[in-house]
Amino acid sequence: MARLAKVSVSTVSYAFSGKRPIRPQTYERVMNAAKELDYAPNAGARMMRSEHKNIVALSAPLRLKQNKESYADYFIEMARQEHERGYDSLLLTAENGVEDIRRVTRSNLADGVILMDIVDDDIRAAQAATYGRPCIAIGLPRHHSDLACVDLDFELMGRMAIETLHDKGRTSPIFLKGPRKEYERRSSYRLIMRNSMHTWAKRYGMHLTEAEQSTIREDCIEQTYESIRDRRVDSIISEVRPIQLLGVVRALQSRGIVIPDDVSVISCAAGTPSSSLEHLGISEMPLTPQPLCAAACDILTGAIEQGQQIAGLVSLRKPTFYKRTSV
Amino acid sequence: MARLAKVSVSTVSYAFSGKRPIRPQTYERVMNAAKELDYAPNAGARMMRSEHKNIVALSAPLRLKQNKESYADYFIEMARQEHERGYDSLLLTAENGVEDIRRVTRSNLADGVILMDIVDDDIRAAQAATYGRPCIAIGLPRHHSDLACVDLDFELMGRMAIETLHDKGRTSPIFLKGPRKEYERRSSYRLIMRNSMHTWAKRYGMHLTEAEQSTIREDCIEQTYESIRDRRVDSIISEVRPIQLLGVVRALQSRGIVIPDDVSVISCAAGTPSSSLEHLGISEMPLTPQPLCAAACDILTGAIEQGQQIAGLVSLRKPTFYKRTSV
DNA sequence: TTGTAGGCGTTATCAA
DNA sequence: TTGATAACGCCTACAA
């Protein structure tokens, strides 16, 4: 390579890194030779020399098959964002995330770590201090003193949902819960939001009931209908997928229930704002990956590139409330 | 490190790589010292020396937001399989996949390339010869002379669906098409299966019609019902998501349509065999990631580790047909 | 503006 | 069974 361009190796190096001025014609010669030989600097050698590997580890353990769809959005978005900032993403899907993360950080393969699909007692978060690299979680695990956390403020989301209904004079909301398995594995954000709703409902003297996801199926939808008809329920807060909520709403409407006269509806579900929900005028606080991932990337790259200390940092973002006719 | 264990650097190296026999007590000393210093071999230096990086590039360009869920399954499964074989996966999501792939292969970061979400005229496949590394696609693009391809045999799947209906004396199937956008971007496998169905329907003298996905919505489901009632349609081949197909089936049943007496139903959709479909007795040929990904990994690791030539190889797998009461 | 040389951590070769 | 040493390709301080 250096021979072909008739320059020294250092000239080649500087031509690529731009860390010292090069005469235009020399630069030209180098780049032509590079093109000719299909040359690219060797990643391994480069990594050995420089502190920056431009690789981050994306830890998304496969806890639960059913959950894949929702957090796939997150790590695709995460990879996109990291790429924009010049980083490649190493996908770690092992069940036991900790060992894998240690392997890639301690061997100096990855500059930083991103944890996704956080559970309440997340072991990957608890072990963050042992990675020797900055670490950030999308979510808020119980132990978070050794890493940064970015998440929607689900505490606030629960409160906003309850307060909005309270302001409209509603007293008896029902909470359409997401998959039971999500609660069994103690999905962090779901627990936080559910607790918050109960706390605030109590404070406002409201009667909050819950419906398991299975009861949303057609055969059981009757019960929900009757609760509303008999005025035992006057509002719905849903965390099931929009398409399922749509099924419920349509079923209720076909039985003569009117929104928001008979029942208010608020959706708090994964995914970008749903056009179907908007079409029906259903209010929603969507869980959109984009702003969260962008914030997480910014924080992590700051830690990697400027050496900022981020352990213990918690950044909770205010949910966006699309208020529509359903409340 | 070598000092602490009182051995030479080469002994440390061999202790970790296992490439030459080490006396147990020496090995012990090395590992204790490693634990003490929290030492792990430097990945960069390792990559520089050895031909194997144990990293593969996973190219999944974000062509279409709506499509994310279905192929997220694939690259999660892919990462899992590669991990089992000792490889990490580098997630490449850039819109223009080619440049990214070249970057990681030419810089000796990745040992091989896996292409996902293949379209008919896939440019990443067409450029595979320029990567300088073995490359494999999950799917069958038009140009595939420079890479290996693994896929379900969608040609055969279309044929099997048609022939099964023909064997049962059906003459007028309707094809419930997936998202229109998937066809607009020329998703490879959808085109193949659709063509195949038309070819074989023609051969058997059957009358195959098509329904756009939008017509599955409730407001248009009436038309489908009427077609069946009037005997203009006697069978359904669906490639929409199981949950949507369920909606259709229920709507038809509530209008008095009986399966399979009035209409046969076959589902050919992404995801593992659906328990809801099984429950209703609906036959299906599911598009499951696991066997495809395993086959692809085997071929790719064979190419990487044994230097097998895989360019031009095409491996089509026979679809699994779960025949139930719906046909 | 460009070249020379030393060192990064690992592995392969050769010697003990 | 283990040790010493020379590469690998890159970066950079220093020399020209």
XYZ file of C-alpha atoms (C1' of nucleotides) in Angstrom:
686
model
C 0.000 0.000 0.000
C 2.609 2.510 1.082
C 4.870 1.146 -1.630
C 2.295 1.561 -4.363
C 1.691 5.187 -3.422
C 5.437 5.682 -3.024
C 5.048 7.227 0.409
C 5.854 6.039 3.907
C 3.424 4.209 6.134
C 3.040 7.246 8.355
C 1.880 9.318 5.437
C -0.774 6.734 4.743
C -1.808 6.764 8.365
C -2.033 10.539 8.515
C -3.834 10.688 5.213
C -6.586 8.550 6.711
C -6.690 10.126 10.151
C -6.162 13.701 8.967
C -4.077 14.440 12.036
C -1.435 16.318 10.170
C -1.478 18.342 6.970
C -0.725 16.480 3.771
C 0.118 17.954 0.419
C -2.940 17.574 -1.841
C -1.087 15.636 -4.529
C 0.334 13.264 -1.941
C -3.104 12.767 -0.471
C -4.387 12.054 -3.937
C -1.714 9.436 -4.554
C -2.507 7.710 -1.286
C -6.230 7.585 -1.909
C -5.772 6.314 -5.449
C -3.535 3.538 -4.240
C -6.064 2.717 -1.510
C -8.835 2.435 -4.035
C -6.674 0.304 -6.283
C -5.821 -2.162 -3.565
C -9.253 -1.985 -1.967
C -7.431 -1.008 1.168
C -9.004 -0.201 4.512
C -7.175 0.225 7.820
C -7.176 -2.995 9.791
C -9.773 -2.765 12.505
C -7.900 -5.040 14.879
C -4.640 -3.151 14.747
C -6.516 0.098 15.053
C -8.410 -1.119 18.105
C -5.202 -2.229 19.724
C -3.651 1.188 19.410
C -6.489 3.534 20.163
C -8.743 3.813 23.167
C -11.796 4.023 20.923
C -13.161 0.934 19.304
C -16.363 2.567 18.073
C -18.359 -0.430 19.122
C -21.045 -0.639 21.770
C -22.605 -3.741 23.224
C -26.366 -4.025 22.978
C -27.609 -6.430 25.600
C -31.081 -7.778 24.943
C -31.443 -11.177 26.582
C -34.126 -13.445 25.247
C -36.129 -13.852 28.363
C -39.439 -14.354 26.748
C -40.392 -15.217 23.236
C -43.634 -13.326 23.352
C -41.956 -10.113 24.213
C -39.672 -9.985 21.236
C -41.711 -7.743 19.033
C -41.938 -4.851 21.387
C -38.313 -4.483 22.247
C -37.063 -5.315 18.801
C -38.188 -1.793 18.014
C -35.857 -0.542 20.654
C -32.697 -2.201 19.635
C -33.190 -1.502 15.963
C -33.622 2.135 16.843
C -30.653 1.934 19.169
C -28.426 0.504 16.462
C -29.580 3.242 14.114
C -28.786 5.974 16.565
C -25.391 4.553 17.441
C -24.565 4.260 13.787
C -25.356 7.942 13.341
C -22.786 8.686 16.009
C -20.175 6.483 14.393
C -20.606 3.340 16.448
C -21.331 -0.220 15.478
C -23.556 -2.320 17.676
C -22.700 -5.747 18.947
C -25.859 -7.700 19.584
C -25.747 -9.767 22.765
C -28.725 -12.036 23.174
C -27.422 -14.609 25.622
C -29.761 -15.530 28.446
C -27.081 -14.728 30.955
C -26.187 -11.261 29.819
C -23.558 -10.518 32.439
C -20.950 -12.952 31.252
C -21.271 -11.858 27.665
C -21.039 -8.215 28.550
C -17.953 -8.780 30.643
C -16.365 -10.699 27.848
C -16.722 -7.890 25.319
C -15.855 -5.036 27.664
C -12.925 -6.581 29.426
C -11.415 -7.738 26.180
C -11.637 -4.152 24.975
C -14.016 -4.981 22.193
C -16.765 -2.591 23.214
C -16.506 1.000 24.408
C -19.783 0.960 26.271
C -22.831 -1.061 27.152
C -26.532 -0.550 26.602
C -28.986 -2.658 28.555
C -32.449 -3.223 27.194
C -35.491 -5.082 28.446
C -34.826 -4.219 32.065
C -36.465 -6.133 34.884
C -36.878 -4.934 38.429
C -33.969 -6.871 39.914
C -31.852 -6.807 36.800
C -28.590 -8.623 37.404
C -26.893 -6.959 34.466
C -27.541 -3.609 36.074
C -26.413 -4.787 39.488
C -23.130 -5.960 37.980
C -22.521 -2.815 35.948
C -19.535 -1.789 38.042
C -17.651 -4.882 36.909
C -17.764 -3.994 33.218
C -15.111 -1.320 33.396
C -16.956 0.670 30.754
C -19.777 3.159 30.836
C -23.141 1.473 30.921
C -26.641 2.771 30.332
C -30.032 1.142 30.659
C -33.269 1.814 28.849
C -35.417 1.342 31.904
C -35.120 1.767 35.638
C -33.932 -1.299 37.557
C -33.935 -1.341 41.331
C -30.149 -1.217 41.582
C -28.968 1.582 39.390
C -26.117 3.207 41.255
C -23.464 1.867 38.878
C -25.000 2.829 35.584
C -27.074 5.536 33.944
C -30.772 5.044 33.283
C -33.027 6.593 30.689
C -36.713 5.924 30.609
C -40.134 7.399 30.281
C -41.398 8.592 33.627
C -43.888 5.808 34.190
C -44.584 7.019 37.667
C -45.785 10.227 36.068
C -47.573 8.412 33.279
C -49.682 6.507 35.772
C -50.391 9.718 37.616
C -51.317 11.594 34.445
C -53.719 8.888 33.378
C -55.456 8.844 36.755
C -55.539 12.624 37.150
C -56.931 13.141 33.686
C -59.787 10.759 34.425
C -60.302 12.353 37.837
C -60.497 15.792 36.238
C -63.241 14.521 33.980
C -65.195 13.313 36.991
C -64.426 9.654 36.474
C -64.302 7.498 39.588
C -64.008 3.860 38.511
C -61.257 3.115 36.002
C -60.388 -0.382 34.879
C -56.813 -1.215 33.953
C -56.397 -3.557 31.006
C -53.143 -5.241 31.907
C -50.562 -6.460 29.442
C -49.379 -10.067 29.329
C -49.367 -11.832 32.660
C -45.886 -13.147 31.944
C -44.577 -9.624 31.790
C -45.618 -9.166 35.389
C -44.297 -12.511 36.416
C -40.838 -11.660 35.193
C -41.228 -8.283 36.921
C -40.853 -6.054 33.892
C -39.639 -2.872 35.469
C -41.723 -0.210 33.787
C -44.983 -2.061 34.018
C -44.635 -2.442 37.767
C -43.792 1.210 38.196
C -46.750 2.449 36.224
C -49.188 0.050 37.842
C -48.066 1.033 41.331
C -48.323 4.678 40.465
C -51.874 4.297 39.222
C -52.939 2.546 42.377
C -51.261 5.164 44.549
C -52.911 8.071 42.814
C -56.270 6.407 42.460
C -56.269 5.868 46.199
C -55.317 9.466 46.815
C -58.225 10.663 44.718
C -60.621 8.181 46.230
C -61.090 6.382 42.938
C -61.896 2.710 42.573
C -59.288 1.143 40.277
C -59.885 -2.409 39.118
C -57.779 -4.597 36.866
C -58.446 -6.946 33.992
C -56.009 -9.630 32.935
C -55.191 -9.690 29.283
C -56.970 -12.977 28.783
C -60.281 -11.420 29.726
C -60.040 -9.230 26.677
C -60.772 -12.164 24.429
C -64.192 -12.185 22.940
C -65.649 -14.773 25.257
C -64.863 -12.633 28.280
C -65.430 -9.194 26.830
C -69.008 -9.529 27.934
C -67.984 -8.956 31.535
C -66.297 -5.685 30.727
C -69.372 -4.638 28.818
C -71.631 -5.413 31.740
C -69.398 -3.502 34.162
C -69.700 -0.444 32.008
C -73.417 -0.874 31.391
C -74.007 -1.204 35.129
C -71.885 1.886 35.833
C -69.365 -0.133 37.831
C -66.659 1.038 35.419
C -66.539 4.448 33.779
C -63.083 4.543 32.235
C -60.409 2.333 30.685
C -56.657 2.587 30.943
C -55.067 0.105 28.576
C -51.546 -1.171 28.207
C -52.438 -3.907 25.745
C -51.410 -3.578 22.143
C -53.410 -1.059 20.132
C -54.775 -3.755 17.859
C -56.209 -5.582 20.843
C -57.611 -2.442 22.366
C -59.272 -1.743 19.042
C -60.981 -5.107 19.268
C -62.288 -4.272 22.717
C -63.475 -0.829 21.687
C -65.266 -2.126 18.627
C -66.919 -4.862 20.602
C -68.131 -2.357 23.163
C -69.333 0.043 20.504
C -71.251 -2.664 18.727
C -73.042 -3.279 22.002
C -74.058 0.351 22.170
C -71.390 1.793 24.448
C -70.481 5.365 23.505
C -67.019 6.892 23.988
C -66.487 9.053 25.961
C -70.073 9.368 27.226
C -70.259 5.906 28.780
C -66.563 5.252 29.169
C -63.314 7.183 28.776
C -60.377 5.427 27.157
C -56.641 6.020 27.471
C -54.037 3.838 25.798
C -50.483 3.501 27.136
C -48.874 1.066 24.762
C -45.682 0.353 22.889
C -45.161 1.637 19.390
C -45.456 4.929 17.605
C -48.731 6.818 17.918
C -51.290 4.511 16.413
C -53.249 5.849 13.480
C -56.148 3.527 14.207
C -56.419 4.815 17.747
C -56.214 8.361 16.485
C -58.917 7.609 13.974
C -61.234 6.507 16.761
C -60.295 9.508 18.873
C -58.714 7.407 21.593
C -56.242 9.309 23.765
C -52.834 7.779 24.149
C -49.452 8.082 25.788
C -47.354 6.032 23.407
C -44.081 4.369 24.357
C -41.925 5.546 21.467
C -38.376 4.247 21.190
C -36.886 7.135 19.265
C -36.485 9.863 21.918
C -35.400 7.418 24.582
C -32.783 5.824 22.367
C -31.483 9.176 21.221
C -31.106 10.368 24.797
C -29.399 7.162 25.839
C -26.960 7.354 22.941
C -26.106 10.947 23.716
C -25.352 10.137 27.315
C -23.343 7.059 26.484
C -21.237 8.672 23.784
C -20.612 11.562 26.152
C -19.278 9.110 28.686
C -17.159 7.318 26.119
C -15.746 10.320 24.328
C -15.556 12.964 27.030
C -15.055 10.576 29.892
C -18.091 11.919 31.728
C -19.089 9.972 34.798
C -22.616 8.730 34.320
C -22.977 6.121 37.056
C -26.088 6.820 39.103
C -27.551 9.251 36.602
C -31.299 8.886 36.079
C -33.044 10.664 33.251
C -36.813 10.293 33.206
C -38.666 11.802 30.312
C -42.142 13.198 30.535
C -44.653 11.111 28.585
C -46.360 12.720 25.613
C -50.098 12.800 26.082
C -52.157 12.869 22.915
C -55.494 13.984 24.280
C -58.284 13.116 21.932
C -62.034 12.880 22.175
C -62.053 9.724 24.255
C -61.618 11.548 27.570
C 0.316 -10.420 34.021
C 3.005 -12.814 32.853
C 5.194 -11.422 35.615
C 2.606 -12.030 38.313
C 2.174 -15.631 37.276
C 5.939 -15.971 36.834
C 5.617 -17.423 33.391
C 6.401 -16.128 29.925
C 3.915 -14.320 27.736
C 3.689 -17.256 25.403
C 2.598 -19.485 28.255
C -0.170 -17.050 29.058
C -1.230 -17.038 25.453
C -1.289 -20.805 25.216
C -3.070 -21.120 28.519
C -5.920 -19.052 27.117
C -5.980 -20.458 23.612
C -5.343 -24.046 24.607
C -3.232 -24.515 21.504
C -0.516 -26.377 23.285
C -0.486 -28.549 26.397
C 0.185 -26.800 29.707
C 1.070 -28.379 33.001
C -2.006 -28.188 35.260
C -0.240 -26.279 38.031
C 1.115 -23.749 35.546
C -2.327 -23.325 34.076
C -3.655 -22.796 37.563
C -1.082 -20.093 38.292
C -1.918 -18.275 35.073
C -5.630 -18.322 35.723
C -5.236 -17.140 39.287
C -3.101 -14.237 38.180
C -5.641 -13.437 35.471
C -8.438 -13.348 37.992
C -6.387 -11.156 40.280
C -5.661 -8.593 37.590
C -9.083 -8.955 35.971
C -7.190 -9.796 32.838
C -8.710 -10.790 29.534
C -6.910 -11.143 26.208
C -7.179 -7.988 24.156
C -9.647 -8.511 21.357
C -7.987 -6.036 19.041
C -4.573 -7.579 19.257
C -6.095 -10.983 18.914
C -7.957 -9.973 15.793
C -4.811 -8.546 14.309
C -2.895 -11.760 14.679
C -5.427 -14.382 13.823
C -7.495 -14.910 10.751
C -10.629 -15.435 12.826
C -12.363 -12.506 14.425
C -15.393 -14.470 15.533
C -17.673 -11.705 14.433
C -20.273 -11.765 11.702
C -22.115 -8.842 10.203
C -25.891 -8.976 10.323
C -27.311 -6.702 7.665
C -30.931 -5.750 8.209
C -31.605 -2.409 6.537
C -34.542 -0.456 7.816
C -36.481 -0.241 4.646
C -39.884 -0.134 6.160
C -41.038 0.632 9.636
C -44.059 -1.605 9.442
C -42.007 -4.629 8.661
C -39.792 -4.487 11.697
C -41.642 -6.943 13.872
C -41.516 -9.851 11.518
C -37.850 -9.811 10.728
C -36.774 -8.852 14.195
C -37.532 -12.492 14.960
C -35.016 -13.461 12.374
C -32.080 -11.466 13.482
C -32.596 -12.227 17.133
C -32.602 -15.881 16.239
C -29.615 -15.355 13.994
C -27.634 -13.715 16.781
C -28.556 -16.552 19.099
C -27.394 -19.187 16.668
C -24.153 -17.414 15.892
C -23.487 -17.050 19.576
C -23.894 -20.781 20.000
C -21.177 -21.245 17.416
C -18.880 -18.767 19.121
C -19.578 -15.689 17.037
C -20.715 -12.225 17.987
C -23.078 -10.378 15.704
C -22.562 -6.875 14.475
C -25.900 -5.289 13.724
C -25.907 -3.206 10.553
C -29.106 -1.273 10.031
C -28.011 1.434 7.614
C -30.370 2.094 4.730
C -27.542 1.588 2.296
C -26.295 -1.735 3.499
C -23.515 -2.195 0.968
C -21.222 0.495 2.220
C -21.517 -0.626 5.816
C -20.866 -4.231 4.931
C -17.796 -3.331 2.925
C -16.522 -1.249 5.782
C -16.656 -4.079 8.306
C -15.402 -6.803 5.989
C -12.598 -4.901 4.325
C -11.327 -3.646 7.649
C -11.183 -7.233 8.819
C -13.758 -6.709 11.517
C -16.200 -9.375 10.394
C -15.524 -12.903 9.204
C -18.720 -13.208 7.253
C -21.929 -11.521 6.265
C -25.566 -12.431 6.699
C -28.185 -10.601 4.665
C -31.722 -10.408 5.931
C -34.921 -8.902 4.593
C -34.054 -9.668 1.000
C -35.799 -7.941 -1.864
C -35.988 -9.162 -5.429
C -33.262 -6.914 -6.826
C -31.230 -6.747 -3.652
C -28.169 -4.592 -4.153
C -26.393 -6.078 -1.170
C -26.628 -9.479 -2.800
C -25.537 -8.154 -6.172
C -22.436 -6.644 -4.573
C -21.555 -9.705 -2.516
C -18.415 -10.408 -4.527
C -16.908 -7.139 -3.319
C -17.030 -8.043 0.351
C -14.099 -10.401 0.269
C -15.792 -12.603 2.858
C -18.335 -15.386 2.664
C -21.853 -14.063 2.483
C -25.207 -15.727 2.948
C -28.754 -14.490 2.529
C -31.937 -15.502 4.249
C -34.041 -15.248 1.143
C -33.588 -15.618 -2.587
C -32.699 -12.445 -4.464
C -32.588 -12.390 -8.230
C -28.794 -12.113 -8.386
C -27.376 -14.783 -6.169
C -24.307 -16.072 -7.941
C -21.887 -14.453 -5.487
C -23.411 -15.614 -2.223
C -25.231 -18.516 -0.647
C -28.988 -18.424 -0.097
C -31.136 -20.219 2.425
C -34.880 -19.946 2.402
C -38.113 -21.799 2.618
C -39.157 -23.106 -0.756
C -41.904 -20.613 -1.395
C -42.373 -21.873 -4.903
C -43.258 -25.203 -3.325
C -45.325 -23.608 -0.594
C -47.551 -21.925 -3.147
C -47.853 -25.187 -5.007
C -48.659 -27.179 -1.874
C -51.377 -24.740 -0.874
C -52.993 -24.871 -4.305
C -52.660 -28.625 -4.703
C -54.105 -29.302 -1.281
C -57.169 -27.255 -2.115
C -57.396 -28.860 -5.537
C -57.262 -32.326 -3.954
C -60.212 -31.369 -1.763
C -62.161 -30.366 -4.819
C -61.831 -26.639 -4.303
C -61.847 -24.469 -7.403
C -61.983 -20.851 -6.309
C -59.407 -19.811 -3.712
C -58.962 -16.248 -2.570
C -55.524 -15.039 -1.538
C -55.473 -12.671 1.416
C -52.379 -10.641 0.603
C -50.022 -9.154 3.154
C -49.234 -5.450 3.306
C -49.320 -3.690 -0.037
C -46.022 -1.992 0.773
C -44.336 -5.355 0.979
C -45.222 -5.924 -2.660
C -44.250 -2.443 -3.660
C -40.764 -2.929 -2.315
C -40.738 -6.327 -4.060
C -40.202 -8.513 -1.023
C -38.598 -11.519 -2.542
C -40.424 -14.399 -0.915
C -43.879 -12.907 -1.255
C -43.433 -12.466 -4.974
C -42.203 -16.025 -5.389
C -45.079 -17.578 -3.508
C -47.699 -15.459 -5.194
C -46.373 -16.287 -8.638
C -46.263 -19.940 -7.786
C -49.868 -19.964 -6.636
C -51.013 -18.317 -9.826
C -49.000 -20.723 -11.947
C -50.384 -23.809 -10.283
C -53.922 -22.516 -10.039
C -53.844 -21.958 -13.764
C -52.489 -25.429 -14.348
C -55.318 -26.958 -12.341
C -57.922 -24.746 -13.922
C -58.713 -23.016 -10.661
C -59.898 -19.450 -10.311
C -57.558 -17.626 -7.927
C -58.555 -14.153 -6.782
C -56.773 -11.756 -4.482
C -57.780 -9.503 -1.635
C -55.667 -6.586 -0.510
C -54.954 -6.474 3.169
C -57.074 -3.373 3.632
C -60.188 -5.281 2.592
C -59.811 -7.456 5.655
C -60.917 -4.602 7.872
C -64.372 -4.969 9.226
C -66.015 -2.529 6.870
C -64.929 -4.578 3.864
C -65.145 -8.053 5.317
C -68.703 -8.130 4.096
C -67.515 -8.568 0.529
C -65.514 -11.627 1.417
C -68.508 -13.022 3.223
C -70.735 -12.488 0.233
C -68.251 -14.119 -2.118
C -68.294 -17.215 0.017
C -72.043 -17.205 0.505
C -72.550 -16.901 -3.244
C -70.061 -19.716 -3.866
C -67.742 -17.438 -5.804
C -65.017 -18.333 -3.297
C -64.596 -21.730 -1.666
C -61.190 -21.443 0.001
C -58.819 -18.972 1.619
C -55.047 -18.816 1.473
C -53.825 -16.192 3.879
C -50.467 -14.530 4.351
C -51.724 -11.920 6.799
C -50.772 -12.140 10.422
C -52.541 -14.896 12.371
C -54.274 -12.374 14.610
C -55.794 -10.697 11.600
C -56.787 -13.968 10.028
C -58.481 -14.869 13.293
C -60.517 -11.693 13.019
C -61.632 -12.654 9.538
C -62.459 -16.200 10.529
C -64.496 -15.128 13.522
C -66.370 -12.574 11.498
C -67.206 -15.184 8.900
C -68.240 -17.722 11.522
C -70.502 -15.236 13.236
C -72.235 -14.797 9.883
C -72.839 -18.514 9.694
C -69.962 -19.646 7.504
C -68.704 -23.103 8.465
C -65.102 -24.247 8.110
C -64.258 -26.337 6.140
C -67.739 -27.028 4.767
C -68.257 -23.608 3.222
C -64.673 -22.565 2.946
C -61.229 -24.132 3.422
C -58.543 -22.062 5.138
C -54.749 -22.233 4.918
C -52.465 -19.801 6.692
C -48.938 -19.070 5.464
C -47.659 -16.474 7.861
C -44.632 -15.418 9.834
C -44.096 -16.654 13.344
C -44.073 -19.979 15.111
C -47.108 -22.237 14.708
C -49.948 -20.229 16.161
C -51.838 -21.803 19.027
C -54.945 -19.780 18.222
C -54.949 -21.072 14.672
C -54.415 -24.589 15.922
C -57.272 -24.153 18.341
C -59.601 -23.274 15.497
C -58.271 -26.136 13.412
C -56.852 -23.883 10.744
C -54.117 -25.486 8.654
C -50.888 -23.593 8.371
C -47.454 -23.522 6.843
C -45.657 -21.260 9.272
C -42.554 -19.236 8.417
C -40.364 -20.163 11.376
C -36.981 -18.489 11.751
C -35.246 -21.203 13.716
C -34.477 -23.866 11.086
C -33.583 -21.317 8.444
C -31.229 -19.453 10.742
C -29.596 -22.646 11.931
C -28.996 -23.780 8.368
C -27.605 -20.409 7.381
C -25.253 -20.353 10.359
C -23.993 -23.817 9.589
C -23.228 -22.930 6.018
C -21.581 -19.647 6.914
C -19.414 -21.041 9.676
C -18.420 -23.844 7.332
C -17.275 -21.261 4.835
C -15.425 -19.252 7.465
C -13.761 -22.083 9.287
C -13.212 -24.692 6.597
C -12.899 -22.232 3.769
C -15.693 -23.900 1.837
C -16.797 -22.070 -1.293
C -20.455 -21.219 -0.900
C -21.005 -18.661 -3.649
C -23.962 -19.665 -5.771
C -25.232 -22.262 -3.331
C -29.002 -22.298 -2.923
C -30.643 -24.261 -0.145
C -34.418 -24.298 -0.210
C -36.198 -26.016 2.627
C -39.478 -27.783 2.295
C -42.271 -25.984 4.167
C -43.871 -27.777 7.081
C -47.568 -28.265 6.498
C -49.699 -28.585 9.617
C -52.825 -30.058 8.142
C -55.798 -29.517 10.414
C -59.534 -29.664 10.058
C -59.818 -26.494 7.977
C -59.097 -28.250 4.688
C 5.784 18.469 4.279
C 7.386 13.760 4.843
C 10.197 9.706 6.664
C 12.051 6.705 10.537
C 11.549 3.989 14.331
C 9.500 2.135 18.551
C 5.755 0.138 20.868
C 0.935 -1.714 21.456
C -0.707 -7.297 22.916
C -0.978 -11.458 20.701
C 0.574 -15.647 18.382
C 3.913 -18.699 15.862
C 8.546 -20.331 15.496
C 12.447 -21.939 17.306
C 15.263 -23.124 21.059
C 15.929 -25.048 25.583
C 6.681 -28.590 29.144
C 8.143 -23.819 28.810
C 10.795 -19.498 27.376
C 12.572 -15.997 24.198
C 11.728 -13.484 20.199
C 10.047 -11.898 15.832
C 6.456 -10.659 13.437
C 1.356 -8.594 12.563
C -0.584 -3.363 11.067
C -1.269 0.776 13.088
C -0.207 5.152 15.421
C 2.784 8.845 16.872
C 6.943 11.239 18.714
C 10.844 12.712 16.760
C 14.010 13.594 13.121
C 14.932 15.431 8.632
